[in-house]
mmCIF file with all atom_site columns, C-alpha atoms in Angstrom:
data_model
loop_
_atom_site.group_PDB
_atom_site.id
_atom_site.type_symbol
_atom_site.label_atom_id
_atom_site.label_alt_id
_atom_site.label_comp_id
_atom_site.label_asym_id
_atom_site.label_entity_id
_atom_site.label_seq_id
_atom_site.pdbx_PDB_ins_code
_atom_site.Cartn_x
_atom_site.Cartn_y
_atom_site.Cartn_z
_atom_site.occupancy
_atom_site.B_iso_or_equiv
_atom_site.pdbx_formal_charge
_atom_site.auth_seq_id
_atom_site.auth_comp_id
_atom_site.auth_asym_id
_atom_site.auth_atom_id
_atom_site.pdbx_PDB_model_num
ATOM 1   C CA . UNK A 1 1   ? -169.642 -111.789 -77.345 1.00 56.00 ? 93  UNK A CA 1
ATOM 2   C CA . UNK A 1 2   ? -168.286 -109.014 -74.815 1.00 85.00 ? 94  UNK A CA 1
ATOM 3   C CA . UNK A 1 3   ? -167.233 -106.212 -77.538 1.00 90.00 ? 95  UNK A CA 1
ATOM 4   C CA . UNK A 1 4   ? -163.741 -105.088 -75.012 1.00 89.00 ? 96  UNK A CA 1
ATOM 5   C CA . UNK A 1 5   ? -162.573 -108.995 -75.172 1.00 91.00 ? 97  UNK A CA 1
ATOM 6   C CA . UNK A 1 6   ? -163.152 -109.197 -78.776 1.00 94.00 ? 98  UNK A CA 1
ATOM 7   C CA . UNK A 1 7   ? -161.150 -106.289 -79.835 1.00 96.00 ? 99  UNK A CA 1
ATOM 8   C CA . UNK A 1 8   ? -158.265 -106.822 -77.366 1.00 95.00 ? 100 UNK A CA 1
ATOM 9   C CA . UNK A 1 9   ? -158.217 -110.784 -78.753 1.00 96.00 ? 101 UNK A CA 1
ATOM 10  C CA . UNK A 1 10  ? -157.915 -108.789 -81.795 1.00 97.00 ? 102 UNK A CA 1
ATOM 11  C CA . UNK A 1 11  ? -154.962 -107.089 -81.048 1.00 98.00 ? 103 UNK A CA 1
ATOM 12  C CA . UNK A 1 12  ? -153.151 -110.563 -80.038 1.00 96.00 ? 104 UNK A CA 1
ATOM 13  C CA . UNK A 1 13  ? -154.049 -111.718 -83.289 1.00 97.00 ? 105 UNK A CA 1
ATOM 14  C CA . UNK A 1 14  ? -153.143 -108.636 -85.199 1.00 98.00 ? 106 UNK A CA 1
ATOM 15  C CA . UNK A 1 15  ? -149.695 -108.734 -83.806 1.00 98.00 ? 107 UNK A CA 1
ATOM 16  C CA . UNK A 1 16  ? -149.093 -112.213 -84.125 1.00 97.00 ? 108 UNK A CA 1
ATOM 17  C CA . UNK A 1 17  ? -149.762 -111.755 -87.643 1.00 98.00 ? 109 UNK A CA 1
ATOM 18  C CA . UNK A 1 18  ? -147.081 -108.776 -87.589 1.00 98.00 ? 110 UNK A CA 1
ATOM 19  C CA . UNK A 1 19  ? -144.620 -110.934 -85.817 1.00 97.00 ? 111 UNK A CA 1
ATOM 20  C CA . UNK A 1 20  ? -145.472 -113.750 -88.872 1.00 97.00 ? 112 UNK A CA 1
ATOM 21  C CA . UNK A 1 21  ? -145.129 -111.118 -91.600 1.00 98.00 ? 113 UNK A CA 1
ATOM 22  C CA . UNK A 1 22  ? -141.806 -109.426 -90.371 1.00 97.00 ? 114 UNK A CA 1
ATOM 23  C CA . UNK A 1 23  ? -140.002 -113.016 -90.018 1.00 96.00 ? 115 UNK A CA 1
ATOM 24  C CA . UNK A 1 24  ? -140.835 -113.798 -93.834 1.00 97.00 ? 116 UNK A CA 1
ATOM 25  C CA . UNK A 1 25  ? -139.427 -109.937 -94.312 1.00 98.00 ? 117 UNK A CA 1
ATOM 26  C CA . UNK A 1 26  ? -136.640 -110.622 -92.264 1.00 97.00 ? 118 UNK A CA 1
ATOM 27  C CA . UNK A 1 27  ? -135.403 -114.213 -93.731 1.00 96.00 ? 119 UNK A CA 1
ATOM 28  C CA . UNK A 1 28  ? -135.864 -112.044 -97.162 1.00 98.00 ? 120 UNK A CA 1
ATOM 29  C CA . UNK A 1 29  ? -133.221 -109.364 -96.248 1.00 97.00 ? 121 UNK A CA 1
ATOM 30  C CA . UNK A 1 30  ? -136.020 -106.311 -95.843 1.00 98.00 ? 122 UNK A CA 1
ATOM 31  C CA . UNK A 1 31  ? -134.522 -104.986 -93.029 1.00 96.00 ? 123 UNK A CA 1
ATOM 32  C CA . UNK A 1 32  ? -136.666 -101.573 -93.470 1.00 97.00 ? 124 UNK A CA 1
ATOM 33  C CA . UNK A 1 33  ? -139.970 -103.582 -93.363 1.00 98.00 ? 125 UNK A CA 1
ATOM 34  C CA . UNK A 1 34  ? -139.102 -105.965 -90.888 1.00 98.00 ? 126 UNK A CA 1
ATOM 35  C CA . UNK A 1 35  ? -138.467 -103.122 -88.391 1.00 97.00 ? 127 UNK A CA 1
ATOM 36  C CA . UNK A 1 36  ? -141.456 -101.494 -89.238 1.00 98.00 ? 128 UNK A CA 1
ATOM 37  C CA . UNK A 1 37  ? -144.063 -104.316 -89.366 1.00 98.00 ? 129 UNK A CA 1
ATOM 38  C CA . UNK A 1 38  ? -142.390 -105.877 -85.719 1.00 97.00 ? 130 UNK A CA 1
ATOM 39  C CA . UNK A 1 39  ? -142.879 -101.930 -84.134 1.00 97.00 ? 131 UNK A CA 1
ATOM 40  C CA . UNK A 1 40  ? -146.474 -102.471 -85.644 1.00 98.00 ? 132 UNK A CA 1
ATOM 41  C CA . UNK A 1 41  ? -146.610 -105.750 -83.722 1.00 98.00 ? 133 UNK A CA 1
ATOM 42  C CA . UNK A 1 42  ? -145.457 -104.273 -80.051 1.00 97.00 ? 134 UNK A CA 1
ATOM 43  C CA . UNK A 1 43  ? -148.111 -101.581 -81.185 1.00 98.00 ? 135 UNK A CA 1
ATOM 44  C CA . UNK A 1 44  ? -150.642 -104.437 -81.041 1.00 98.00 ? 136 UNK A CA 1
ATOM 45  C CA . UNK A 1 45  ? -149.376 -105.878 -78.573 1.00 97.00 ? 137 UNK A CA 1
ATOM 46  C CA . UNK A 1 46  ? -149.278 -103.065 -76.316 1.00 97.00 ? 138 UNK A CA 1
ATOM 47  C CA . UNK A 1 47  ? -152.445 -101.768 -77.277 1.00 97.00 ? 139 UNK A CA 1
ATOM 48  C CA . UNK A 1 48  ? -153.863 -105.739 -76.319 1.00 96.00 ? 140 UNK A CA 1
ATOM 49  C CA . UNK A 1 49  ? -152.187 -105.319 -72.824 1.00 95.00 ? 141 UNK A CA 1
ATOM 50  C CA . UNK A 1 50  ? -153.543 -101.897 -71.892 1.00 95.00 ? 142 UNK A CA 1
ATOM 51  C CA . UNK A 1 51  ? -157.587 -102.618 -73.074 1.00 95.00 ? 143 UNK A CA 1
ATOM 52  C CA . UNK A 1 52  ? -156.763 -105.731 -70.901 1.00 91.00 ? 144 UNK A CA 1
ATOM 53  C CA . UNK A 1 53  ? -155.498 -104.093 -67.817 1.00 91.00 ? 145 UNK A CA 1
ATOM 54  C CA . UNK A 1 54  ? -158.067 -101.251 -68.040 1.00 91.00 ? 146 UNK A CA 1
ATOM 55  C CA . UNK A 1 55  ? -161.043 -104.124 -68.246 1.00 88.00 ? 147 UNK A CA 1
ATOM 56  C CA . UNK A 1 56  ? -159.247 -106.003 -65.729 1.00 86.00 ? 148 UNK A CA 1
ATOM 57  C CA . UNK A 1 57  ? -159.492 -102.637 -63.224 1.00 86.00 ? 149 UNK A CA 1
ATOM 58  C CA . UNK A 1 58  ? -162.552 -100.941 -64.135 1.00 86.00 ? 150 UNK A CA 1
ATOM 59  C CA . UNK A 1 59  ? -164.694 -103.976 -65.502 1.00 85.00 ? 151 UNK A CA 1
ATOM 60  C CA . UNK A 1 60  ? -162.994 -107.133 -64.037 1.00 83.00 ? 152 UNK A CA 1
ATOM 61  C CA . UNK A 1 61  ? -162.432 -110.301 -65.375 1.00 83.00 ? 153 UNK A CA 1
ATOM 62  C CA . UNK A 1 62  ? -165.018 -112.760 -66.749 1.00 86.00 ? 154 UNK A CA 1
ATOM 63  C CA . UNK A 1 63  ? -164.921 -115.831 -64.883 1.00 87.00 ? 155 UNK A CA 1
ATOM 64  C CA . UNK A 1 64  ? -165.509 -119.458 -66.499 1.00 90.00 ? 156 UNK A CA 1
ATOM 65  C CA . UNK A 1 65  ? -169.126 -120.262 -66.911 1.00 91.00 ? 157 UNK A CA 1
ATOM 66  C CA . UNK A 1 66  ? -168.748 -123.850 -68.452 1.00 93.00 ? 158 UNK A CA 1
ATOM 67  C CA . UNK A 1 67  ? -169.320 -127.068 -66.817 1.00 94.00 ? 159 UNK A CA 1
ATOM 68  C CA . UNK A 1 68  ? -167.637 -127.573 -63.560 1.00 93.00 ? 160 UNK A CA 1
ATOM 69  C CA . UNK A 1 69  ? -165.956 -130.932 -64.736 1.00 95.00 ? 161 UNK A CA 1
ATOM 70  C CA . UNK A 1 70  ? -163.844 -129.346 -67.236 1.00 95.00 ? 162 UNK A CA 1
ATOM 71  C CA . UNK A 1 71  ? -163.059 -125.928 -65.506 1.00 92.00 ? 163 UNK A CA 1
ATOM 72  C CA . UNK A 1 72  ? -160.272 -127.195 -63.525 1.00 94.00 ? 164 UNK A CA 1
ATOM 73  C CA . UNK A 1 73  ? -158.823 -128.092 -67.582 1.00 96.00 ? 165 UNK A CA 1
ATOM 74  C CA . UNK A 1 74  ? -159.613 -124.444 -68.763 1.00 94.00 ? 166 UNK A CA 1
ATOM 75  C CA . UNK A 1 75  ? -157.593 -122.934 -64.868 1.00 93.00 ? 167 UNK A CA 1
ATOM 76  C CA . UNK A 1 76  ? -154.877 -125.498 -65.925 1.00 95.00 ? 168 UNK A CA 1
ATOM 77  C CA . UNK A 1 77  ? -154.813 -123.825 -69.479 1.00 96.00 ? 169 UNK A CA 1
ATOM 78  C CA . UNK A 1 78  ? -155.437 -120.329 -68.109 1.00 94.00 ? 170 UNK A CA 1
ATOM 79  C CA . UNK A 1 79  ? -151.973 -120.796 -66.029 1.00 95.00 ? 171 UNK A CA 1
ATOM 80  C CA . UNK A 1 80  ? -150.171 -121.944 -68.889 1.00 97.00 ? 172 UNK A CA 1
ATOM 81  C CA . UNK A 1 81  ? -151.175 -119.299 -71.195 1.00 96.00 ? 173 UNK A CA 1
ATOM 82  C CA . UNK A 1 82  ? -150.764 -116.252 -68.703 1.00 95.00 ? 174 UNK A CA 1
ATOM 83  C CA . UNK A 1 83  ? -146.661 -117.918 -68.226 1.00 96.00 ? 175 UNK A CA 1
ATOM 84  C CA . UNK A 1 84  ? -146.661 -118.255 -71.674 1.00 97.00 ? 176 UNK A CA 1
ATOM 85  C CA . UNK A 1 85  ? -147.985 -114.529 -72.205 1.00 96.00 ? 177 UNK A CA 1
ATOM 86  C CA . UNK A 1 86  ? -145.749 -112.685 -69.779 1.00 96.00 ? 178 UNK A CA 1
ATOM 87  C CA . UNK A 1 87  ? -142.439 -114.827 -70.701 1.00 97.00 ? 179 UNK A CA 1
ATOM 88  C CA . UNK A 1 88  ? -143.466 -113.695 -74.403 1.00 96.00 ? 180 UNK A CA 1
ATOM 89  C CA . UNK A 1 89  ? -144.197 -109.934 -73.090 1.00 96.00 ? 181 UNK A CA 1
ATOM 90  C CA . UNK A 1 90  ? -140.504 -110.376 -71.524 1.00 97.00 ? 182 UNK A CA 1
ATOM 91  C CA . UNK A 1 91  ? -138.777 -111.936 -74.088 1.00 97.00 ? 183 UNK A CA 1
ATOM 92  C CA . UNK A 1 92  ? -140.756 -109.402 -76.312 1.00 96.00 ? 184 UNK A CA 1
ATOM 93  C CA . UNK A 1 93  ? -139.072 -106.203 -74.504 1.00 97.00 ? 185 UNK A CA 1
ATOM 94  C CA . UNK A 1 94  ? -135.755 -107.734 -74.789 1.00 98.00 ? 186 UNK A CA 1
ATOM 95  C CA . UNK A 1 95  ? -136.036 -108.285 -78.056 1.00 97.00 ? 187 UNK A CA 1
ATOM 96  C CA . UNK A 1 96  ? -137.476 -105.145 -79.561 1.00 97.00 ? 188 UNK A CA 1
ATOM 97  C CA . UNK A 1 97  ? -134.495 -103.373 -77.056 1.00 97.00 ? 189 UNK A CA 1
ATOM 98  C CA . UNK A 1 98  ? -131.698 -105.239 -78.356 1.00 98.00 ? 190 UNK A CA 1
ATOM 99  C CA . UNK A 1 99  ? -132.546 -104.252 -81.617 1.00 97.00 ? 191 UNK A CA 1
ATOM 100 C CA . UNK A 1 100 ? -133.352 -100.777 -81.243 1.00 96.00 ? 192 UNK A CA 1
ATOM 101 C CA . UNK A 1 101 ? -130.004 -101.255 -79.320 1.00 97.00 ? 193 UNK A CA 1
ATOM 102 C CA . UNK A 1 102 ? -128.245 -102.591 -83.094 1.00 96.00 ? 194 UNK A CA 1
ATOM 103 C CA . UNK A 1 103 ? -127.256 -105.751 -80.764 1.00 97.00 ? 195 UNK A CA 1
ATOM 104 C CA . UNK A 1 104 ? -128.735 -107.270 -83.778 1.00 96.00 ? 196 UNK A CA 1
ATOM 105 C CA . UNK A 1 105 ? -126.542 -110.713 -83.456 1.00 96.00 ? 197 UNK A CA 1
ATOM 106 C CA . UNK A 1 106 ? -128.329 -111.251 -80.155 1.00 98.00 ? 198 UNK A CA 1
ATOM 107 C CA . UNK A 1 107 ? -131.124 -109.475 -81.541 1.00 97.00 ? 199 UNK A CA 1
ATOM 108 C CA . UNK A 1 108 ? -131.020 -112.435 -84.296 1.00 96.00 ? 200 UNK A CA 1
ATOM 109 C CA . UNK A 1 109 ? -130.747 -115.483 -81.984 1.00 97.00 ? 201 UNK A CA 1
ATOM 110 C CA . UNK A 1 110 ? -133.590 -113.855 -79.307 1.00 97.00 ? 202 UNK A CA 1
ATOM 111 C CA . UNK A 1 111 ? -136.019 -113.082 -81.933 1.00 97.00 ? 203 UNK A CA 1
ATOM 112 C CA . UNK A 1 112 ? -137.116 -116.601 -83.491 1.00 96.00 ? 204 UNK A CA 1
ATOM 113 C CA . UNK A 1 113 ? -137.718 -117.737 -79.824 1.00 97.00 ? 205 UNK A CA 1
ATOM 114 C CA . UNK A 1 114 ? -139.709 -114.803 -78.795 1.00 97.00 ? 206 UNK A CA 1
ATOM 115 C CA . UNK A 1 115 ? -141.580 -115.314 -82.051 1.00 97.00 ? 207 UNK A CA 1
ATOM 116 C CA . UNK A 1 116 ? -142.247 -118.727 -81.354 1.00 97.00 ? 208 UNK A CA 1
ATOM 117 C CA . UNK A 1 117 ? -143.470 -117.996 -77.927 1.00 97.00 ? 209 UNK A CA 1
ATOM 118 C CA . UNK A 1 118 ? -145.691 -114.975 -78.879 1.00 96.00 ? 210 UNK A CA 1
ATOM 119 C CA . UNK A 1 119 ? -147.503 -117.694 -81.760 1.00 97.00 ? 211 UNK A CA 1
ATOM 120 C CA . UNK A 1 120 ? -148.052 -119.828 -78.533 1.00 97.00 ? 212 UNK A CA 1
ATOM 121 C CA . UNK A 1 121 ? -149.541 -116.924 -76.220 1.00 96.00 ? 213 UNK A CA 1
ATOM 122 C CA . UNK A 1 122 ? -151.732 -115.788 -79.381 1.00 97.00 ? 214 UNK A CA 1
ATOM 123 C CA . UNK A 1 123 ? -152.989 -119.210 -79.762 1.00 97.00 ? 215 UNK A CA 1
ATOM 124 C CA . UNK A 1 124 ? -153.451 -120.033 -76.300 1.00 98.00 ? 216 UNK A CA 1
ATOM 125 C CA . UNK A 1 125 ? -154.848 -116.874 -75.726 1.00 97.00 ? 217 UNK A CA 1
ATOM 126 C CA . UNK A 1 126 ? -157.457 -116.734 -78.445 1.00 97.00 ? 218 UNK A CA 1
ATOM 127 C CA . UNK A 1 127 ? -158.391 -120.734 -77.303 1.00 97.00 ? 219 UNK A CA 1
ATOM 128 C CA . UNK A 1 128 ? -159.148 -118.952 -74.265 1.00 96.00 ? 220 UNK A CA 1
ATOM 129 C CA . UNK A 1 129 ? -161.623 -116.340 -75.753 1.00 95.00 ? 221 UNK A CA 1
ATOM 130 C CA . UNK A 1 130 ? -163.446 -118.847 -77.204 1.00 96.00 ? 222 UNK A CA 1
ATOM 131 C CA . UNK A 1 131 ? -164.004 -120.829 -73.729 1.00 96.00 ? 223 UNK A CA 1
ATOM 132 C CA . UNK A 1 132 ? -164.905 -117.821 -72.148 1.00 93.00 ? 224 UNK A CA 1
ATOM 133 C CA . UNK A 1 133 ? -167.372 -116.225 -75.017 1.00 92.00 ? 225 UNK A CA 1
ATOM 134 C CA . UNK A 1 134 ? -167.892 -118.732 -77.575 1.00 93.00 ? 226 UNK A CA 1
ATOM 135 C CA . UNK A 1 135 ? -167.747 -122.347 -76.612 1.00 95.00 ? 227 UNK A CA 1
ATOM 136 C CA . UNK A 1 136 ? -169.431 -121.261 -73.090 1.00 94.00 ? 228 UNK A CA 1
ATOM 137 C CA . UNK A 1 137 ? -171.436 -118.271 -71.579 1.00 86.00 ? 229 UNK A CA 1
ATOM 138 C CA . UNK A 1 138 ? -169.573 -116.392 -69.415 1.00 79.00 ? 230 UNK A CA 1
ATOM 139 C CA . UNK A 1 139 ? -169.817 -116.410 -65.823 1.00 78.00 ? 231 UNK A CA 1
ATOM 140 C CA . UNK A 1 140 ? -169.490 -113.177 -63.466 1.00 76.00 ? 232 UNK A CA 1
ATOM 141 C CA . UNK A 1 141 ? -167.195 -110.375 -63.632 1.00 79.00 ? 233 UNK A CA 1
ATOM 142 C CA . UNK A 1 142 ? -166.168 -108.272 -60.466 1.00 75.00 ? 234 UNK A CA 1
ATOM 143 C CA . UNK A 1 143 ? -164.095 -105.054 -61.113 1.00 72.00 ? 235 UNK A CA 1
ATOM 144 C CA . UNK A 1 144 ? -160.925 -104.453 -59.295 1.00 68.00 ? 236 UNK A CA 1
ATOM 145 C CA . UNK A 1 145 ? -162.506 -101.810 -57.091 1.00 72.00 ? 237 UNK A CA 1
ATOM 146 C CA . UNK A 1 146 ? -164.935 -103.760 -56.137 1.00 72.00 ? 238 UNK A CA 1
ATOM 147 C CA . UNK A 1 147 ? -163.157 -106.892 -55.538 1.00 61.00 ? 239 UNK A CA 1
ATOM 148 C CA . UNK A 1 148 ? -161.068 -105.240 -52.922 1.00 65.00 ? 240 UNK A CA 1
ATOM 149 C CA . UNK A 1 149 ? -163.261 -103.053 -51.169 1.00 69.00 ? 241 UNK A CA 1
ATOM 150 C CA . UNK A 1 150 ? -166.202 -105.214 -51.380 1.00 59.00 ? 242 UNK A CA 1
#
């Protein structure tokens, strides 16, 4: 269990819970708490997205060391959940601008969909960890550096 990919899996889960918290502070008129706990969830989120691209450069990315029959399933899966993960990251950005904006009635119809999208790439991204780590060993990682200069 690769201790980078466990903390940034972390951090998706960390600010999914965030994202879970502030809507029950939100539907209950905290307005105060709801702003702080979401900034706490871009926090995570962020911080997931920068260990990532810093592995992804100066470590590289672990490839899938299960079976061959079911690894076309898991690049299927993979696709979906890196979509998923940048129209949340996008939707995310919007969101947290509108509001910081005081656009707050688009602010208010944005948000549940971003939420519900940023469940999905938490989800899909933590299924993920566990067929790379958990469910299967790992295959090979090549850093970025290496990858393009051979």
């Amino acid at each position: 269990m690769p201790f980078l990919a466990t903390i940034s899996t972390l951090f998706i889960v960390l600010s999914a819970i965030c994202v879970a918290i502030g809507w029950v502070l939100i539907s209950k008129d905290k307005r105060r708490q709801h702003k702080n706990v979401m900034i706490t969830a871009a926090v995570f989120a962020l911080s997931f997205f920068i260990l990532y691209m810093s592995r992804t450069i100066f470590i590289g990315n672990t490839s899938f060391g299960g079976p061959d029959d079911v690894k076309i399933y898991y690049t299927v899966f993979l696709i979906f959940h890196i979509i998923l993960a940048t129209t949340g990251a996008i939707f995310g950005i919007i969101t947290l601008t509108l509001a910081f904006k005081r656009n707050i009635t688009k602010h208010r119809k944005i948000g549940p969909v971003t939420s519900v999208i940023w469940f999905g790439t938490a989800i899909t991204g933590v299924v993920v960890y566990l067929l790379l780590y958990i469910i299967y060993e790992g295959g090979y990682s090549t850093n970025l550096f290496r990858a393009i200069l051979g």
